């Protein structure tokens, strides 16, 4: 498992590559969070340790890029400050009129990477302290990604936040085990891989899959 230092190396690599590779690129890096700020978060003891380690050094970061000024090819990473992540996501994640069981569950869902207006990646903030991240397409249900925050950062270093790269993880996380070398079967992910190979410098699908295999959370027994 990667160390705290490699978390910072991976995210710094992402920032550096995005700055070099793209014409239209915005980068913002948050200052470190303080212990007094963490103390204001409800049940801060439930926050995964790898997230605490990261946000103590860098309280979120934002990267937005386009392949060129007129292109629709784009990427975005919006790792929110930890105070925002563990705040109230009413009127974004939920609205209060949904079925009771669904509402109770989604009130614990916290957005970590708000990478698109209509979708995000987050986790459930509960006493179970499950660190696994989930993909959430607003209006549908959440889908597990098979990685925690530490693994997610490692994979970001490969994709530079290319729009909807997380869909690769949904196919890799599918119940049917995939063979290696891996090639996507769904048309949407096939198109996604083509875009990554064309627009993200040095993207190597099998290297990405190997990193995913290395950081993937163990499957529950």
Short mmCIF file of N, CA, C and O in Angstrom, two decimals, residues 17 28 43 78 109 130 179 221:
data_model
loop_
_atom_site.label_atom_id
_atom_site.label_comp_id
_atom_site.label_asym_id
_atom_site.label_seq_id
_atom_site.Cartn_x
_atom_site.Cartn_y
_atom_site.Cartn_z
N UNK A 17 1.72 17.48 -14.73
CA UNK A 17 1.41 17.05 -16.08
C UNK A 17 0.30 17.89 -16.70
O UNK A 17 0.35 18.23 -17.88
N UNK A 28 -5.68 24.96 -8.67
CA UNK A 28 -5.77 25.60 -7.36
C UNK A 28 -5.45 24.54 -6.31
O UNK A 28 -5.96 23.42 -6.38
N UNK A 43 -18.34 13.51 13.99
CA UNK A 43 -17.75 12.17 13.95
C UNK A 43 -16.48 12.14 13.09
O UNK A 43 -16.32 11.30 12.21
N UNK A 78 -11.92 17.93 -8.75
CA UNK A 78 -12.34 18.91 -7.74
C UNK A 78 -12.42 18.21 -6.39
O UNK A 78 -13.49 17.85 -5.92
N UNK A 109 -23.90 10.23 2.61
CA UNK A 109 -22.98 10.24 1.47
C UNK A 109 -22.30 11.60 1.37
O UNK A 109 -22.95 12.64 1.37
N UNK A 130 -16.22 2.53 6.40
CA UNK A 130 -15.82 1.90 5.15
C UNK A 130 -15.17 2.96 4.26
O UNK A 130 -15.82 3.94 3.88
N UNK A 179 -10.01 -10.80 -17.44
CA UNK A 179 -8.69 -11.36 -17.70
C UNK A 179 -7.68 -10.23 -17.89
O UNK A 179 -8.03 -9.07 -18.08
N UNK A 221 -15.31 -11.16 2.07
CA UNK A 221 -15.53 -12.62 2.05
C UNK A 221 -17.03 -12.94 2.04
O UNK A 221 -17.82 -12.22 2.60
#
